[in-house]
mmCIF file of C-alpha atoms in Angstrom:
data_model
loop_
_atom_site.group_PDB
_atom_site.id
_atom_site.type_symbol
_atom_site.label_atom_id
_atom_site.label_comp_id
_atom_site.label_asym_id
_atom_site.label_seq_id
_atom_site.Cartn_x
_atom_site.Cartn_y
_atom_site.Cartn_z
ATOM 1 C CA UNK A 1 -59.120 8.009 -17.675
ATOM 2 C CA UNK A 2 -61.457 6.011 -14.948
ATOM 3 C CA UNK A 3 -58.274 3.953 -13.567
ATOM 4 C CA UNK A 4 -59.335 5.482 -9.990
ATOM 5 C CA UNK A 5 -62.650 3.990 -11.060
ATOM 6 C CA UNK A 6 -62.421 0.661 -11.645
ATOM 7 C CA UNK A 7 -59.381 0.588 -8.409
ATOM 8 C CA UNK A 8 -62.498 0.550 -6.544
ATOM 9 C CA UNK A 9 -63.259 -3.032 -4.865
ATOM 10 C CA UNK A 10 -66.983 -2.117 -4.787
ATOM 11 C CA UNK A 11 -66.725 -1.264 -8.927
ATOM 12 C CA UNK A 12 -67.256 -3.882 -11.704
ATOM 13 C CA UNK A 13 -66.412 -1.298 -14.582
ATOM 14 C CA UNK A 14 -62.783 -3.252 -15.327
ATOM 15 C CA UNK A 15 -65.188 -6.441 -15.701
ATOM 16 C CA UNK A 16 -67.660 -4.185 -18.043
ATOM 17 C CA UNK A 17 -65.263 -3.191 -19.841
ATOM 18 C CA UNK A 18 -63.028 -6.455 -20.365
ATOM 19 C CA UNK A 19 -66.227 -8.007 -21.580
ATOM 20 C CA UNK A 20 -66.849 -5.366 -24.426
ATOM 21 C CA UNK A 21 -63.408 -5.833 -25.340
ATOM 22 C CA UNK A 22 -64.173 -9.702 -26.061
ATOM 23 C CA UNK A 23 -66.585 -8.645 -27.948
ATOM 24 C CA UNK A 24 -64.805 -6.228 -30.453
ATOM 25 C CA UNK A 25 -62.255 -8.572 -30.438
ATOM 26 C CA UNK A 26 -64.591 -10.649 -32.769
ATOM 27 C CA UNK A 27 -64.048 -7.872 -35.422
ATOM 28 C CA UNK A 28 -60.675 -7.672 -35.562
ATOM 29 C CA UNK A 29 -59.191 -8.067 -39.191
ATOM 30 C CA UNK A 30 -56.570 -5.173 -39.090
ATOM 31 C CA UNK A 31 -52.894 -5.186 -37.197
ATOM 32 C CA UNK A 32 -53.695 -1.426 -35.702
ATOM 33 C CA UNK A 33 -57.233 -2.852 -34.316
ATOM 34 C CA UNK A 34 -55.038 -5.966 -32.982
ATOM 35 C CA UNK A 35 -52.407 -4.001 -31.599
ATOM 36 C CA UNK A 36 -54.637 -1.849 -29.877
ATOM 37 C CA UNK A 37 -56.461 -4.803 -28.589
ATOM 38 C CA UNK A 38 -52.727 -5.869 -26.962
ATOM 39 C CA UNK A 39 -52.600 -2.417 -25.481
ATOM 40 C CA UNK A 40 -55.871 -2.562 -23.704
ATOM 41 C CA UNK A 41 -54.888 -6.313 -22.826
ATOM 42 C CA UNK A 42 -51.800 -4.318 -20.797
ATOM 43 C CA UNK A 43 -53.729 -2.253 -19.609
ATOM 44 C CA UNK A 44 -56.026 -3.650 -17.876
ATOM 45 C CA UNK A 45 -53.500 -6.785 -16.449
ATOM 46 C CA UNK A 46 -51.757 -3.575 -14.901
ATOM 47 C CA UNK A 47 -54.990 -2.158 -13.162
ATOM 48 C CA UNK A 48 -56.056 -6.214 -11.994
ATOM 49 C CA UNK A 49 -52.492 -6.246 -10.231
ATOM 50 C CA UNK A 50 -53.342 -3.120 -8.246
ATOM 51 C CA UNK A 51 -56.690 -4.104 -7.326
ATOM 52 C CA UNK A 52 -55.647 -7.536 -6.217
ATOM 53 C CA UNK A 53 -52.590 -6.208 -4.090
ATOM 54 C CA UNK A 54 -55.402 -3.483 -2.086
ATOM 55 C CA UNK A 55 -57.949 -6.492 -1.851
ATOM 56 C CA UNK A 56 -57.065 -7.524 1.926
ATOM 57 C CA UNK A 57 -58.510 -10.622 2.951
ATOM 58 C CA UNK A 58 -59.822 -11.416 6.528
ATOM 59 C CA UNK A 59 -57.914 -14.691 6.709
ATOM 60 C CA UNK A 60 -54.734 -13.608 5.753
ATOM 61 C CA UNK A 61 -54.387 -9.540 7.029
ATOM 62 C CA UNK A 62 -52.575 -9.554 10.106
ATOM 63 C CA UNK A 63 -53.201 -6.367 12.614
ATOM 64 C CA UNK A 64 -49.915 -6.282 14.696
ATOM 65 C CA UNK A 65 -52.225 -3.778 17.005
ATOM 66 C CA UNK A 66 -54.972 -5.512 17.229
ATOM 67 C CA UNK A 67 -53.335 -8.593 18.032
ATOM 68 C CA UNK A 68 -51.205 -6.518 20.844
ATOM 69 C CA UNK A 69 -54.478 -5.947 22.413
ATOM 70 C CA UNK A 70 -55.760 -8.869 22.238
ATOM 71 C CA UNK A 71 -52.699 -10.687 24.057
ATOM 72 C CA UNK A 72 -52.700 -7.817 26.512
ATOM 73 C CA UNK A 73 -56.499 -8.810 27.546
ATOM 74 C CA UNK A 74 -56.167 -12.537 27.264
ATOM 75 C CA UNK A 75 -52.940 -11.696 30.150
ATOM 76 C CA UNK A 76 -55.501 -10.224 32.210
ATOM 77 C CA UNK A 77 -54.991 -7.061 32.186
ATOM 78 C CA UNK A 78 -56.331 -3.449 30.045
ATOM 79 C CA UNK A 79 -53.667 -0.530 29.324
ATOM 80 C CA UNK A 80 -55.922 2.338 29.279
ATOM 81 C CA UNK A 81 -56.880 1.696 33.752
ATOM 82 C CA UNK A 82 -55.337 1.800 36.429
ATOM 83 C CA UNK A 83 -54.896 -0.648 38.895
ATOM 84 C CA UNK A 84 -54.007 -0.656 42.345
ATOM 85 C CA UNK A 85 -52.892 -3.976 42.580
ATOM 86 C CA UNK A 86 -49.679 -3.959 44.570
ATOM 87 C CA UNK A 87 -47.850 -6.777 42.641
ATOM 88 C CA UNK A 88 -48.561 -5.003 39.102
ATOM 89 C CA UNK A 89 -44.645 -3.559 37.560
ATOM 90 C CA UNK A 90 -44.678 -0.164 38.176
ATOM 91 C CA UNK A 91 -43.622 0.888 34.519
ATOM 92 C CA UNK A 92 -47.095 -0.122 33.656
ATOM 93 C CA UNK A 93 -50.209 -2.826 34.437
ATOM 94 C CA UNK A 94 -48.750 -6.098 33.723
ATOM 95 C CA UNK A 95 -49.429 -8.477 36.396
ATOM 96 C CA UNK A 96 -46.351 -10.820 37.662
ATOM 97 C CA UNK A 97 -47.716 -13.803 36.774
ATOM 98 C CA UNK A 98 -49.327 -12.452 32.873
ATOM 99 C CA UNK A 99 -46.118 -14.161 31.177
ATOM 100 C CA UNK A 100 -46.027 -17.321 32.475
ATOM 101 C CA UNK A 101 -49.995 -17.295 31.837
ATOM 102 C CA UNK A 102 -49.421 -16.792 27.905
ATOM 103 C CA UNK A 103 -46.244 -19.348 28.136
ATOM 104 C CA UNK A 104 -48.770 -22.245 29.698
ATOM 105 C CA UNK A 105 -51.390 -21.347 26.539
ATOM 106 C CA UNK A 106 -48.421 -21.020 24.078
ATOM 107 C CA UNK A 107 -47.473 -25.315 23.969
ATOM 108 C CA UNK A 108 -51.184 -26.096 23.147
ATOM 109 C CA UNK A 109 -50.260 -24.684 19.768
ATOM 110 C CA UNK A 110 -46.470 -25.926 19.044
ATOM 111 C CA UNK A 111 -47.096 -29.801 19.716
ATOM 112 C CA UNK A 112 -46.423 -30.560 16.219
ATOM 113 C CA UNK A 113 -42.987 -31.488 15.565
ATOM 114 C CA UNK A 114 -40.610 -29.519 12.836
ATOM 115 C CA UNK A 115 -40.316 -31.016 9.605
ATOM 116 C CA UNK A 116 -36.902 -32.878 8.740
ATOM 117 C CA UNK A 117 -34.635 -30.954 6.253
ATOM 118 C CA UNK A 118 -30.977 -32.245 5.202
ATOM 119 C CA UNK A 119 -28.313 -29.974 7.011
ATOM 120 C CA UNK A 120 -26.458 -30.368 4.199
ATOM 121 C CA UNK A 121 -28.872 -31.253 1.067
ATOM 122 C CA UNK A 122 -30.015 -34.664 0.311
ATOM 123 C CA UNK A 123 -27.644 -37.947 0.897
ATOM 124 C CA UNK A 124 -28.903 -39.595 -2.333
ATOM 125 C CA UNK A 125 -28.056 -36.312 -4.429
ATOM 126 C CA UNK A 126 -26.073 -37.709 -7.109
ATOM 127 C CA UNK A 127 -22.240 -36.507 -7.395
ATOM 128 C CA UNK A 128 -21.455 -33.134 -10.261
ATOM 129 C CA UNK A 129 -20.808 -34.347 -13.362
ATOM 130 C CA UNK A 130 -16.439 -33.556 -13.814
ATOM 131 C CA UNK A 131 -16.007 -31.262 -16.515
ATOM 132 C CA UNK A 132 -13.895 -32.198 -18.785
ATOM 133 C CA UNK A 133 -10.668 -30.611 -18.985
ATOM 134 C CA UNK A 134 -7.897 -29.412 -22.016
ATOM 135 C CA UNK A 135 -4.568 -29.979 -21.104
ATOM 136 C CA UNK A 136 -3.119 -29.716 -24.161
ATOM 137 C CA UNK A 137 -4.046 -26.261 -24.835
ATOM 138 C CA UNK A 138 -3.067 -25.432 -21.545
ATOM 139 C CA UNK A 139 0.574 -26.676 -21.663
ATOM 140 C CA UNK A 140 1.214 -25.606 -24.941
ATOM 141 C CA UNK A 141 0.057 -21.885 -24.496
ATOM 142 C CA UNK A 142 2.297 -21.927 -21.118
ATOM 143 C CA UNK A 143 5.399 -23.471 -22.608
ATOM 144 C CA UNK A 144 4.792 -20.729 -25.117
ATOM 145 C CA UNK A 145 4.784 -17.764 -22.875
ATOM 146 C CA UNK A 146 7.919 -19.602 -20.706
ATOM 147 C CA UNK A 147 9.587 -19.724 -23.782
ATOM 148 C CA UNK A 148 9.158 -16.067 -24.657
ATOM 149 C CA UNK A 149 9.641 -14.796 -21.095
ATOM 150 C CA UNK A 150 13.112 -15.438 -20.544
ATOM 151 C CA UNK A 151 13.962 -13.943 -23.811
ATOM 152 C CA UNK A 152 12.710 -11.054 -23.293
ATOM 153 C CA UNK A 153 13.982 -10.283 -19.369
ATOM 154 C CA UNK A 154 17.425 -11.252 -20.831
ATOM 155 C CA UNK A 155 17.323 -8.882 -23.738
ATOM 156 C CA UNK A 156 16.280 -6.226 -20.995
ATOM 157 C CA UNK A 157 18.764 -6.743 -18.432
ATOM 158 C CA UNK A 158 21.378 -7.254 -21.397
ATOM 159 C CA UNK A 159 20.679 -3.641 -22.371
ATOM 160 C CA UNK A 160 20.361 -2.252 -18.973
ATOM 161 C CA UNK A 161 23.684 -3.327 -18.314
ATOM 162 C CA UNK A 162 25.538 -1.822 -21.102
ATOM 163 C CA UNK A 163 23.270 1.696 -20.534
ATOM 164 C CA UNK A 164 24.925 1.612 -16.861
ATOM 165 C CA UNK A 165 28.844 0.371 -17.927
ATOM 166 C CA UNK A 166 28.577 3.445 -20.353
ATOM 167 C CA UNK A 167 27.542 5.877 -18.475
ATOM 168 C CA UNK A 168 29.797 4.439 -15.328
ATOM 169 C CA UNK A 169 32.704 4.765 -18.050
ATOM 170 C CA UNK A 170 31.592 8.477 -19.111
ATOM 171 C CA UNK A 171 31.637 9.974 -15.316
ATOM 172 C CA UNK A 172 35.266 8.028 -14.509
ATOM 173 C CA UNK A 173 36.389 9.820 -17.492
ATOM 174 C CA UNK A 174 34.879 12.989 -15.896
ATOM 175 C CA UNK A 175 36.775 12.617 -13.036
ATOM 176 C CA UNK A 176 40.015 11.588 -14.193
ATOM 177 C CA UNK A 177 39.591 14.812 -16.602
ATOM 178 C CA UNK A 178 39.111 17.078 -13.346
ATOM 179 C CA UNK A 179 41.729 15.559 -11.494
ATOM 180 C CA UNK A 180 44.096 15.726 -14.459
ATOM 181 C CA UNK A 181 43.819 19.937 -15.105
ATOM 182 C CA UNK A 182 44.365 20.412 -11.437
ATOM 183 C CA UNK A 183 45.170 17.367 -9.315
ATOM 184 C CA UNK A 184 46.074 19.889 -5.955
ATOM 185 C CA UNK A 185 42.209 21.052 -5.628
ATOM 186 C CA UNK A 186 40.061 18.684 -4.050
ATOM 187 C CA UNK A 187 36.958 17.819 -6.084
ATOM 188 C CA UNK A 188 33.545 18.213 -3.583
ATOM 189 C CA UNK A 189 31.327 15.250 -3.853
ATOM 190 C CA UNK A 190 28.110 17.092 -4.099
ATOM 191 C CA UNK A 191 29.287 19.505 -6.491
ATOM 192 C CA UNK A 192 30.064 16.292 -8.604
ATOM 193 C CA UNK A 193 27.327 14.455 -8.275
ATOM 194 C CA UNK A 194 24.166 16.519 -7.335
ATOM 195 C CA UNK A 195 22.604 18.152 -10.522
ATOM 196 C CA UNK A 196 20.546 21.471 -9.265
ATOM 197 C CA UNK A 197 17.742 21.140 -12.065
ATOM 198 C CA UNK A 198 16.855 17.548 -11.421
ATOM 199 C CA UNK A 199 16.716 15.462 -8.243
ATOM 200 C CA UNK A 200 16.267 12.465 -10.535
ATOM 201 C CA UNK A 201 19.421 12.691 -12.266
ATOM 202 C CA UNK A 202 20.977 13.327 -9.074
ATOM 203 C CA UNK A 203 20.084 9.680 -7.547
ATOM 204 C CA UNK A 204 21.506 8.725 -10.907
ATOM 205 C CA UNK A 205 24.691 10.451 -10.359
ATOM 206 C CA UNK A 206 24.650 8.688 -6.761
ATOM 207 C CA UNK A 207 24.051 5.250 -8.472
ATOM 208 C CA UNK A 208 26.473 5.528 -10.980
ATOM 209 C CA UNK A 209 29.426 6.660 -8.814
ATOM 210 C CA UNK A 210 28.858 4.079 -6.324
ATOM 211 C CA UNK A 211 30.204 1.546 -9.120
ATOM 212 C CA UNK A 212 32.946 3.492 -9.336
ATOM 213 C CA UNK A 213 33.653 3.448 -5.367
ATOM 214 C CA UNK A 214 32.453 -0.778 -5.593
ATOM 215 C CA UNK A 215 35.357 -1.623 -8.131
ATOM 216 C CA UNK A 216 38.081 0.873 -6.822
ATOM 217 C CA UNK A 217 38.445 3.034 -9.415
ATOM 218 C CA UNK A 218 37.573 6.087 -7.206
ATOM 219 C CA UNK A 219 37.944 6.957 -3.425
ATOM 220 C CA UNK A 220 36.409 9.197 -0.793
ATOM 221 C CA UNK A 221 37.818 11.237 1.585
ATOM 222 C CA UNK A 222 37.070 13.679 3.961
ATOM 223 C CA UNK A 223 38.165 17.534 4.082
ATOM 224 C CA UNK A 224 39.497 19.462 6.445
ATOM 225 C CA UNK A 225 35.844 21.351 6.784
ATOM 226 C CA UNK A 226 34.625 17.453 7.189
ATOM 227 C CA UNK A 227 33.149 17.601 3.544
ATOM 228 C CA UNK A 228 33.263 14.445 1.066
ATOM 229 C CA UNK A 229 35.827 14.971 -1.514
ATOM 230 C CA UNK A 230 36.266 12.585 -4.358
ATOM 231 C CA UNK A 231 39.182 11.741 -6.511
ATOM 232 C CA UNK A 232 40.148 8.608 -9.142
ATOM 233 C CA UNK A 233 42.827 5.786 -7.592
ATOM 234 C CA UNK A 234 45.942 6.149 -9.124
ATOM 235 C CA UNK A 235 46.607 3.067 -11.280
ATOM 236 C CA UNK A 236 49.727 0.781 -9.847
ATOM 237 C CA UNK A 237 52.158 -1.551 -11.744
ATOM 238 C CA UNK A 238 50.443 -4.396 -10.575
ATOM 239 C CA UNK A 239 47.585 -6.578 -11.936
ATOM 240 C CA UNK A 240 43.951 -5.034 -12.139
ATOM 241 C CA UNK A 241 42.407 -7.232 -8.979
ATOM 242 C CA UNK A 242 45.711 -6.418 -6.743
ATOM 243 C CA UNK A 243 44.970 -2.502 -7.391
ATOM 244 C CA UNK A 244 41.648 -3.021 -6.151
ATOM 245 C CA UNK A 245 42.295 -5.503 -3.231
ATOM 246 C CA UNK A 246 42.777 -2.953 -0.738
ATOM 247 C CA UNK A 247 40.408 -2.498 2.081
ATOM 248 C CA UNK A 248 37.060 -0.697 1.322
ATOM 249 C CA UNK A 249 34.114 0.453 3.371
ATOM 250 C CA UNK A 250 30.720 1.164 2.446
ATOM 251 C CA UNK A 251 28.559 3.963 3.432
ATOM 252 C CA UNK A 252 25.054 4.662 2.686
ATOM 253 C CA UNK A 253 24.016 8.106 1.995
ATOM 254 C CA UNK A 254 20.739 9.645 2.354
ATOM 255 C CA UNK A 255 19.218 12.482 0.386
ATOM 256 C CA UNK A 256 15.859 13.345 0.335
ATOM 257 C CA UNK A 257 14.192 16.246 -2.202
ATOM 258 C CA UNK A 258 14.487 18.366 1.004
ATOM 259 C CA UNK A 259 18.092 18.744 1.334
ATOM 260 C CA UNK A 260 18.749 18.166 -2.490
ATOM 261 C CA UNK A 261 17.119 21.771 -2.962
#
């Protein structure tokens, strides 16, 4: 209730009262009369902080104004007249010669030499202490996980590969089907491959069918409108690798979503 009080420099009531509370203290026998002692003890640390930060001290305050003026005068010359010395600057009254007057009082008071400090700490610093270090943890936990790694990618890329031979073997036998119930009509490529509810499934189409084209089991062939058409190779009497030995060129296609729709 008096905190503005006893903020005053001129007051002594935070001493007053800081006194009387030594003196209760003398009666204390309860814990709610000592915890209310600690309370006060917060208190009044909290209002001694704030009246020790406003105390301002003539030896230590620093007036960045007053100091202004004061170099301004000891250069020999007063902002607030005129002069009508020619040699003055014209943006304001600061003779020609007021800096180098300053600069010739200015060494009197930096003839003491800097102190020595290490660049880079002190030479007789004594070295880290290593830490000490558990390999054996370490290389057992990684020959662990190299042991477990390569499992697992191969067990992936194991059943990867049979997902894509299946479904490579399900869309020859699509073909071959369609050729089969009527081998005269030309089968369009992007009626075969492009599916018109799912762009997704469409690159898959496109994946799957290049295998096809890769091994020569299927060819493609231009129209007479210039169109892709796609058909199956017809099997020959000779071995697997000698049906598929003729000459091949790949093609890469692009389809965005934009010309899929």
């Amino acid at each position: 209730e008096n905190r503005e009080a006893m903020l005053n420099s001129k007051s002594n009531r935070l001493t007053e009262a800081l006194e009387e509370a030594n003196k209760l203290f003398d009666g204390v026998c309860r814990a709610r009369e000592a915890a209310l002692d600690a309370q006060f003890l917060v208190i009044a640390s909290n209002i001694g902080k704030e009246k020790a930060n406003e105390l301002h001290s003539e030896m230590s305050a620093f007036d960045s104004t007053a100091f202004a003026e004061d170099l301004l005068t000891f250069m020999g010359i007063n902002r607030t007249e005129e002069s009508d010395d020619p040699e003055d600057v014209p943006s304001g009254f600061l003779r020609s010669d007021a800096w180098q007057t300053m600069g010739e009082e200015a060494p009197k008071y930096f003839r003491r030499a800097p102190t020595f400090h290490y660049m880079m700490g002190s030479s007789k610093s004594e070295p880290p202490v290593p830490k000490q270090r558990i390999e054996r943890q370490r290389k057992a936990s990684r020959g662990k996980a190299e042991r477990a790694m390569p499992a697992q990618l191969k067990k992936m890329e194991e059943s990867h590969q049979e997902t894509t031979e299946k479904e490579v073997e399900r869309i020859l036998r699509i073909l071959q089907t369609h050729f089969e119930n009527d081998p005269n009509t030309p089968i369009s490529f992007f009626d075969f491959v492009i599916d018109p509810n799912s762009f997704a499934h469409t690159a898959e189409n496109l994946f799957h069918v290049s295998f096809l084209l890769r091994d020569g089991l299927a060819k493609i062939k231009l129209d007479e409108d210039k169109l892709p058409v796609i058909e199956p190779t017809k099997p020959s009497g000779r071995g697997e690798e000698d049906s598929r030995a003729g000459e091949r060129n790949q093609v890469v296609i692009s389809l965005d979503e934009r010309e899929w729709k």
